[in-house]
Coordinates of N, CA and C and ligand atoms in Angstrom, one line a residue:
M244 N 98.0 -10.7 68.0 CA 97.7 -12.2 68.0 C 97.9 -12.7 69.4
P245 N 96.9 -13.5 69.9 CA 97.0 -14.0 71.2 C 98.1 -15.1 71.3
R246 N 98.8 -15.0 72.4 CA 99.9 -16.0 72.6 C 99.3 -17.3 73.2
I247 N 99.4 -18.3 72.4 CA 98.8 -19.6 72.7 C 99.9 -20.7 72.9
A248 N 99.9 -21.4 74.0 CA 100.9 -22.5 74.2 C 100.2 -23.8 74.3
L249 N 100.8 -24.8 73.7 CA 100.3 -26.2 73.8 C 101.2 -26.9 74.8
F250 N 100.6 -27.5 75.8 CA 101.3 -28.3 76.8 C 101.0 -29.7 76.6
P251 N 101.8 -30.4 75.8 CA 101.5 -31.8 75.4 C 102.0 -32.8 76.4
G252 N 101.3 -33.9 76.5 CA 101.8 -35.0 77.4 C 100.8 -36.1 77.4
S253 N 101.2 -37.1 78.2 CA 100.2 -38.3 78.4 C 99.3 -38.0 79.6
F254 N 99.9 -37.4 80.7 CA 99.1 -37.0 81.9 C 98.4 -38.3 82.4
D255 N 99.2 -39.3 82.6 CA 98.7 -40.7 83.0 C 99.2 -41.1 84.4
P256 N 98.7 -40.5 85.4 CA 97.7 -39.4 85.5 C 98.4 -38.0 85.7
V257 N 97.6 -36.9 85.7 CA 98.1 -35.6 86.0 C 98.7 -35.6 87.4
T258 N 99.8 -35.0 87.6 CA 100.4 -34.9 89.0 C 100.6 -33.5 89.4
I259 N 101.0 -33.3 90.7 CA 101.3 -31.9 91.2 C 102.5 -31.3 90.4
G260 N 103.3 -32.1 89.8 CA 104.4 -31.6 89.0 C 103.9 -30.9 87.7
H261 N 102.9 -31.5 87.1 CA 102.2 -30.9 85.9 C 101.5 -29.6 86.3
V262 N 100.8 -29.6 87.4 CA 100.0 -28.5 87.9 C 101.0 -27.3 88.2
D263 N 102.1 -27.6 88.8 CA 103.1 -26.5 89.1 C 103.6 -25.8 87.8
I264 N 103.8 -26.6 86.7 CA 104.3 -26.1 85.5 C 103.2 -25.2 84.9
V265 N 102.0 -25.6 84.9 CA 100.9 -24.8 84.3 C 100.7 -23.5 85.1
K266 N 100.6 -23.7 86.4 CA 100.3 -22.5 87.2 C 101.4 -21.4 87.1
R267 N 102.7 -21.9 87.0 CA 103.8 -20.9 86.9 C 103.9 -20.3 85.5
S268 N 103.3 -21.0 84.5 CA 103.4 -20.5 83.1 C 102.2 -19.7 82.6
V269 N 101.1 -19.8 83.4 CA 99.8 -19.2 82.9 C 99.9 -17.7 82.6
S270 N 100.7 -17.0 83.4 CA 100.7 -15.5 83.1 C 101.6 -15.2 81.9
L271 N 102.3 -16.2 81.4 CA 103.2 -15.9 80.2 C 102.4 -15.9 78.9
F272 N 101.2 -16.6 78.9 CA 100.5 -16.8 77.7 C 99.0 -16.3 77.9
D273 N 98.4 -16.0 76.7 CA 96.9 -15.7 76.8 C 96.1 -17.0 77.0
K274 N 96.6 -18.1 76.5 CA 95.9 -19.3 76.7 C 96.9 -20.5 76.7
I275 N 96.7 -21.5 77.6 CA 97.4 -22.7 77.6 C 96.4 -23.8 77.2
I276 N 96.8 -24.6 76.2 CA 96.0 -25.8 75.8 C 96.7 -27.0 76.3
I277 N 96.2 -27.7 77.2 CA 96.8 -29.0 77.6 C 96.3 -30.0 76.6
G278 N 97.3 -30.6 75.9 CA 97.0 -31.6 74.8 C 97.4 -33.0 75.3
V279 N 96.3 -33.8 75.5 CA 96.5 -35.2 75.9 C 96.7 -36.0 74.7
G280 N 97.9 -36.5 74.5 CA 98.3 -37.2 73.2 C 98.0 -38.6 73.3
T281 N 97.6 -39.2 72.1 CA 97.5 -40.6 72.0 C 98.8 -41.1 71.4
N282 N 99.6 -41.8 72.3 CA 100.9 -42.3 71.8 C 100.8 -43.8 71.6
S283 N 101.0 -44.2 70.3 CA 100.8 -45.6 69.9 C 101.8 -46.5 70.6
T284 N 102.9 -46.0 71.0 CA 103.9 -46.9 71.6 C 103.7 -47.0 73.1
K285 N 102.8 -46.2 73.7 CA 102.7 -46.2 75.1 C 101.3 -46.8 75.5
Q286 N 101.3 -47.8 76.3 CA 100.0 -48.3 76.9 C 99.8 -47.6 78.1
T287 N 98.6 -46.8 78.2 CA 98.4 -46.0 79.4 C 97.7 -46.8 80.4
M288 N 97.8 -46.4 81.7 CA 97.1 -47.0 82.8 C 95.7 -46.5 82.8
F289 N 95.5 -45.3 82.5 CA 94.1 -44.7 82.6 C 93.6 -44.3 81.2
S290 N 92.3 -44.4 81.0 CA 91.7 -44.2 79.7 C 91.8 -42.7 79.4
M291 N 91.7 -42.4 78.1 CA 91.7 -41.0 77.7 C 90.6 -40.2 78.4
E292 N 89.4 -40.7 78.5 CA 88.3 -40.0 79.1 C 88.6 -39.7 80.6
Q293 N 89.2 -40.7 81.3 CA 89.5 -40.4 82.7 C 90.6 -39.3 82.8
R294 N 91.6 -39.4 82.0 CA 92.7 -38.4 82.0 C 92.2 -37.0 81.7
L295 N 91.3 -36.9 80.7 CA 90.7 -35.6 80.4 C 89.9 -35.1 81.5
E296 N 89.1 -35.9 82.1 CA 88.2 -35.5 83.2 C 89.0 -35.0 84.4
W297 N 90.1 -35.7 84.8 CA 90.9 -35.2 85.9 C 91.6 -33.9 85.6
L298 N 92.0 -33.7 84.3 CA 92.7 -32.5 83.9 C 91.7 -31.3 83.9
K299 N 90.5 -31.6 83.4 CA 89.4 -30.5 83.3 C 89.1 -30.1 84.7
N300 N 88.9 -31.1 85.6 CA 88.5 -30.7 87.0 C 89.7 -30.0 87.7
T301 N 90.9 -30.4 87.5 CA 92.1 -29.8 88.1 C 92.2 -28.3 87.7
F302 N 91.9 -28.0 86.4 CA 92.2 -26.6 86.0 C 90.8 -25.9 85.8
A303 N 89.7 -26.4 86.4 CA 88.4 -25.8 86.2 C 88.4 -24.3 86.6
D304 N 89.2 -23.9 87.6 CA 89.2 -22.6 88.1 C 90.2 -21.6 87.4
I305 N 90.9 -22.1 86.4 CA 91.8 -21.2 85.6 C 91.2 -21.1 84.2
P306 N 90.6 -19.9 84.0 CA 89.8 -19.7 82.7 C 90.6 -19.8 81.4
N307 N 91.9 -19.5 81.5 CA 92.6 -19.5 80.2 C 93.4 -20.8 80.0
V308 N 93.0 -21.9 80.7 CA 93.6 -23.2 80.5 C 92.5 -24.1 79.9
E309 N 92.8 -24.7 78.8 CA 91.8 -25.6 78.1 C 92.4 -27.0 78.0
V310 N 91.6 -28.0 78.0 CA 92.1 -29.4 77.9 C 91.5 -30.0 76.6
N311 N 92.3 -30.6 75.8 CA 91.9 -31.3 74.6 C 92.7 -32.6 74.4
A312 N 92.1 -33.6 73.8 CA 92.8 -34.8 73.3 C 93.4 -34.4 71.9
Y313 N 94.5 -35.1 71.6 CA 95.0 -35.0 70.2 C 95.6 -36.2 69.7
N314 N 95.6 -36.4 68.4 CA 96.2 -37.5 67.7 C 97.3 -36.9 66.8
G315 N 98.3 -37.7 66.5 CA 99.3 -37.3 65.5 C 100.4 -36.4 66.0
L316 N 101.0 -35.6 65.1 CA 102.1 -34.8 65.5 C 101.8 -33.6 66.3
T317 N 102.7 -33.3 67.3 CA 102.4 -32.2 68.2 C 102.4 -30.9 67.4
V318 N 103.2 -30.7 66.4 CA 103.2 -29.5 65.6 C 101.9 -29.3 64.8
D319 N 101.3 -30.5 64.4 CA 100.0 -30.4 63.7 C 98.9 -29.9 64.7
C320 N 99.0 -30.4 65.9 CA 98.1 -30.0 67.0 C 98.3 -28.5 67.2
C321 N 99.5 -28.0 67.2 CA 99.8 -26.6 67.4 C 99.1 -25.8 66.3
R322 N 99.2 -26.3 65.0 CA 98.6 -25.6 63.9 C 97.1 -25.5 64.1
K323 N 96.5 -26.6 64.5 CA 95.1 -26.7 64.6 C 94.6 -25.7 65.6
F324 N 95.3 -25.5 66.7 CA 94.9 -24.6 67.8 C 95.5 -23.2 67.7
N325 N 96.3 -22.9 66.6 CA 97.0 -21.7 66.4 C 98.0 -21.4 67.6
A326 N 98.6 -22.5 68.1 CA 99.5 -22.3 69.2 C 100.9 -22.0 68.6
Q327 N 101.6 -21.0 69.0 CA 102.9 -20.6 68.6 C 104.0 -21.2 69.5
Y328 N 103.6 -21.7 70.6 CA 104.5 -22.2 71.6 C 104.2 -23.7 72.0
I329 N 105.2 -24.4 72.3 CA 105.1 -25.7 73.0 C 105.7 -25.6 74.3
L330 N 104.9 -25.9 75.3 CA 105.4 -25.8 76.7 C 105.8 -27.2 77.2
R331 N 107.0 -27.3 77.8 CA 107.4 -28.5 78.4 C 108.1 -28.3 79.8
G332 N 108.0 -29.2 80.7 CA 108.7 -29.1 82.0 C 110.0 -29.9 81.9
L333 N 111.0 -29.4 82.7 CA 112.3 -30.1 82.8 C 112.6 -30.4 84.2
R334 N 112.8 -31.7 84.5 CA 113.1 -32.1 85.8 C 114.6 -32.5 86.0
T335 N 115.2 -33.1 85.0 CA 116.5 -33.7 85.1 C 117.3 -33.4 83.8
S336 N 118.6 -33.8 83.9 CA 119.4 -33.7 82.6 C 118.9 -34.7 81.6
T337 N 118.4 -35.8 82.1 CA 117.8 -36.8 81.2 C 116.6 -36.2 80.4
D338 N 115.7 -35.6 81.1 CA 114.6 -34.9 80.5 C 115.2 -33.9 79.4
F339 N 116.2 -33.2 79.8 CA 116.8 -32.2 78.9 C 117.3 -32.8 77.6
Q340 N 118.0 -33.9 77.7 CA 118.6 -34.6 76.5 C 117.5 -35.0 75.6
F341 N 116.4 -35.6 76.2 CA 115.3 -36.1 75.4 C 114.5 -34.9 74.8
E342 N 114.2 -33.9 75.6 CA 113.4 -32.8 75.2 C 114.1 -32.0 74.1
K343 N 115.4 -31.9 74.2 CA 116.2 -31.1 73.3 C 116.0 -31.6 71.9
A344 N 116.2 -33.0 71.7 CA 116.0 -33.6 70.4 C 114.6 -33.4 69.9
I345 N 113.6 -33.6 70.7 CA 112.2 -33.4 70.2 C 112.0 -31.9 69.8
A346 N 112.5 -31.0 70.6 CA 112.2 -29.6 70.4 C 112.9 -29.2 69.1
Q347 N 114.1 -29.7 68.9 CA 114.9 -29.3 67.6 C 114.2 -30.0 66.4
M348 N 113.7 -31.2 66.6 CA 113.0 -31.8 65.4 C 111.7 -31.1 65.1
N349 N 111.0 -30.7 66.2 CA 109.8 -29.9 66.0 C 110.1 -28.6 65.3
Q350 N 111.3 -28.0 65.6 CA 111.6 -26.7 65.0 C 111.9 -26.9 63.5
L351 N 112.5 -28.1 63.1 CA 112.8 -28.4 61.7 C 111.5 -28.6 61.0
L352 N 110.5 -29.2 61.7 CA 109.2 -29.5 61.1 C 108.4 -28.2 60.9
E353 N 108.5 -27.3 61.9 CA 107.7 -26.0 61.9 C 108.5 -24.9 62.6
S354 N 109.2 -24.1 61.8 CA 110.2 -23.2 62.4 C 109.5 -22.1 63.2
K355 N 108.2 -21.9 63.0 CA 107.5 -20.8 63.7 C 107.1 -21.1 65.1
I356 N 107.2 -22.4 65.4 CA 106.8 -22.8 66.8 C 108.0 -22.9 67.7
E357 N 108.0 -22.2 68.8 CA 109.1 -22.2 69.8 C 108.7 -23.1 70.9
T358 N 109.7 -23.9 71.4 CA 109.4 -24.7 72.6 C 110.0 -23.9 73.8
I359 N 109.1 -23.8 74.8 CA 109.5 -23.1 76.0 C 109.6 -24.1 77.1
F360 N 110.8 -24.1 77.8 CA 111.0 -25.0 78.9 C 110.9 -24.3 80.2
I361 N 110.2 -24.9 81.1 CA 110.1 -24.4 82.5 C 110.7 -25.4 83.4
L362 N 111.7 -25.0 84.2 CA 112.3 -25.9 85.2 C 111.4 -26.3 86.3
S363 N 111.4 -27.5 86.6 CA 110.6 -28.0 87.7 C 111.0 -27.3 89.0
S364 N 110.0 -27.0 89.8 CA 110.3 -26.5 91.2 C 111.0 -27.7 91.9
P365 N 112.0 -27.3 92.8 CA 112.8 -28.4 93.3 C 112.0 -29.5 94.1
Q366 N 111.0 -29.1 94.7 CA 110.2 -30.1 95.5 C 109.4 -31.0 94.6
Y367 N 109.2 -30.7 93.3 CA 108.4 -31.5 92.5 C 109.3 -32.3 91.5
A368 N 110.6 -32.0 91.5 CA 111.5 -32.7 90.5 C 111.4 -34.2 90.5
P369 N 111.3 -34.9 91.6 CA 111.2 -36.3 91.6 C 109.8 -36.9 91.2
V370 N 108.8 -36.0 91.1 CA 107.5 -36.5 90.8 C 107.3 -36.8 89.3
S371 N 106.9 -38.1 89.0 CA 106.6 -38.4 87.6 C 105.4 -39.3 87.6
S372 N 104.7 -39.2 86.5 CA 103.5 -40.1 86.3 C 104.0 -41.6 86.3
T373 N 105.1 -41.8 85.7 CA 105.6 -43.2 85.6 C 105.8 -43.8 87.0
I374 N 106.4 -43.0 87.9 CA 106.7 -43.6 89.3 C 105.3 -43.7 90.1
V375 N 104.5 -42.7 89.8 CA 103.1 -42.7 90.5 C 102.4 -44.0 90.1
R376 N 102.5 -44.4 88.8 CA 101.8 -45.6 88.3 C 102.5 -46.8 89.0
D377 N 103.8 -46.8 89.1 CA 104.5 -48.0 89.7 C 104.0 -48.1 91.2
I378 N 103.9 -47.0 91.9 CA 103.5 -47.1 93.3 C 102.0 -47.6 93.3
I379 N 101.2 -47.1 92.4 CA 99.8 -47.6 92.4 C 99.8 -49.1 92.2
R380 N 100.6 -49.6 91.2 CA 100.6 -51.0 90.9 C 101.0 -51.9 92.1
H381 N 101.8 -51.3 92.9 CA 102.2 -52.0 94.1 C 101.4 -51.7 95.4
G382 N 100.3 -51.0 95.2 CA 99.4 -50.8 96.3 C 99.8 -49.7 97.2
G383 N 100.7 -48.8 96.8 CA 101.1 -47.7 97.7 C 100.2 -46.5 97.6
N384 N 100.4 -45.6 98.5 CA 99.6 -44.4 98.6 C 100.2 -43.2 97.8
V385 N 99.5 -42.7 96.8 CA 100.1 -41.7 96.0 C 99.4 -40.3 96.2
K386 N 98.6 -40.2 97.2 CA 97.8 -39.0 97.4 C 98.6 -37.7 97.3
Q387 N 99.8 -37.7 98.0 CA 100.6 -36.5 98.1 C 101.1 -36.0 96.8
F388 N 101.1 -36.9 95.7 CA 101.7 -36.5 94.4 C 100.6 -36.0 93.5
L389 N 99.3 -36.1 93.9 CA 98.2 -35.8 93.0 C 97.4 -34.6 93.3
P390 N 96.9 -33.8 92.3 CA 96.0 -32.7 92.6 C 94.7 -33.2 93.2
E391 N 94.0 -32.3 93.9 CA 92.7 -32.6 94.6 C 91.8 -33.5 93.7
A392 N 91.6 -33.1 92.4 CA 90.6 -33.8 91.6 C 91.0 -35.2 91.4
V393 N 92.2 -35.6 91.6 CA 92.6 -37.0 91.3 C 92.8 -37.8 92.6
K394 N 92.6 -37.1 93.7 CA 92.9 -37.7 95.1 C 92.1 -39.0 95.3
P395 N 90.8 -39.1 94.8 CA 90.1 -40.4 95.1 C 91.0 -41.6 94.6
L396 N 91.8 -41.4 93.6 CA 92.7 -42.5 93.1 C 93.7 -42.9 94.1
G397 N 94.3 -42.0 94.9 CA 95.3 -42.3 95.9 C 94.8 -43.2 97.0
Ligands
LIG161 P1 105.2 -37.4 78.3 O1 104.2 -38.5 78.2 O2 105.4 -36.7 77.1 O3 106.4 -37.8 79.0 P2 104.1 -36.4 80.7 O4 102.6 -36.5 80.8 O5 104.8 -37.3 81.5 O6 104.5 -36.4 79.2 O7 104.5 -34.9 81.1 C1 104.1 -33.8 80.3 C2 105.1 -32.7 80.5 O8 105.2 -32.4 81.9 C3 106.6 -33.0 80.2 O9 107.2 -31.9 79.7 C4 107.2 -33.4 81.5 O10 108.6 -33.1 81.5 C5 106.5 -32.4 82.4 N1 106.5 -32.9 83.8 C6 106.0 -34.0 84.3 N2 106.2 -34.1 85.6 C7 106.9 -32.9 85.9 C8 107.4 -32.4 87.2 N3 107.3 -33.1 88.3 N4 108.0 -31.2 87.1 C9 108.1 -30.6 86.0 N5 107.7 -31.0 84.8 C10 107.1 -32.2 84.8

């Protein structure tokens, strides 16, 4: 059975931190599906179409990375794509606390799905889409935090 991982998130926008996690994990799985979730409690800065396009362009040269939008529960998205793993990045202990509860709840919902955590590379630990959006709102330059495909935004 191919090892398929779902990497879920908002990717609003995709940053070099996300790219680092995908590139470092790609050899662990046969396929990584980047799942761009629609979160009803989060108002995004960029449209779903725009976020998908940036992700597709960013990972165009990695054949076993796919990009898809999804609605609803992450475990349901895993079932839909036959993903046995959920991939998440960890930057800080705050990420850990938050991610731990979600991973454990997901395990109660679907015991066959394992969440795999990859620690952020030290140089990317402070990079977050939230801070990138704040810098954009205040007219700052975010180029250094974005992959090539998103650079026009910076
Ligand atoms: P969410 O909307 O669920 O917070 P994000 O789009 O912000 O999702 O991020 C998706 C995943 O990428 C999360 O697991 C997050 O921890 C991880 N991530 C984001 N930025 C970084 C980074 N700089 N280093 C490592 N992991 C990161």
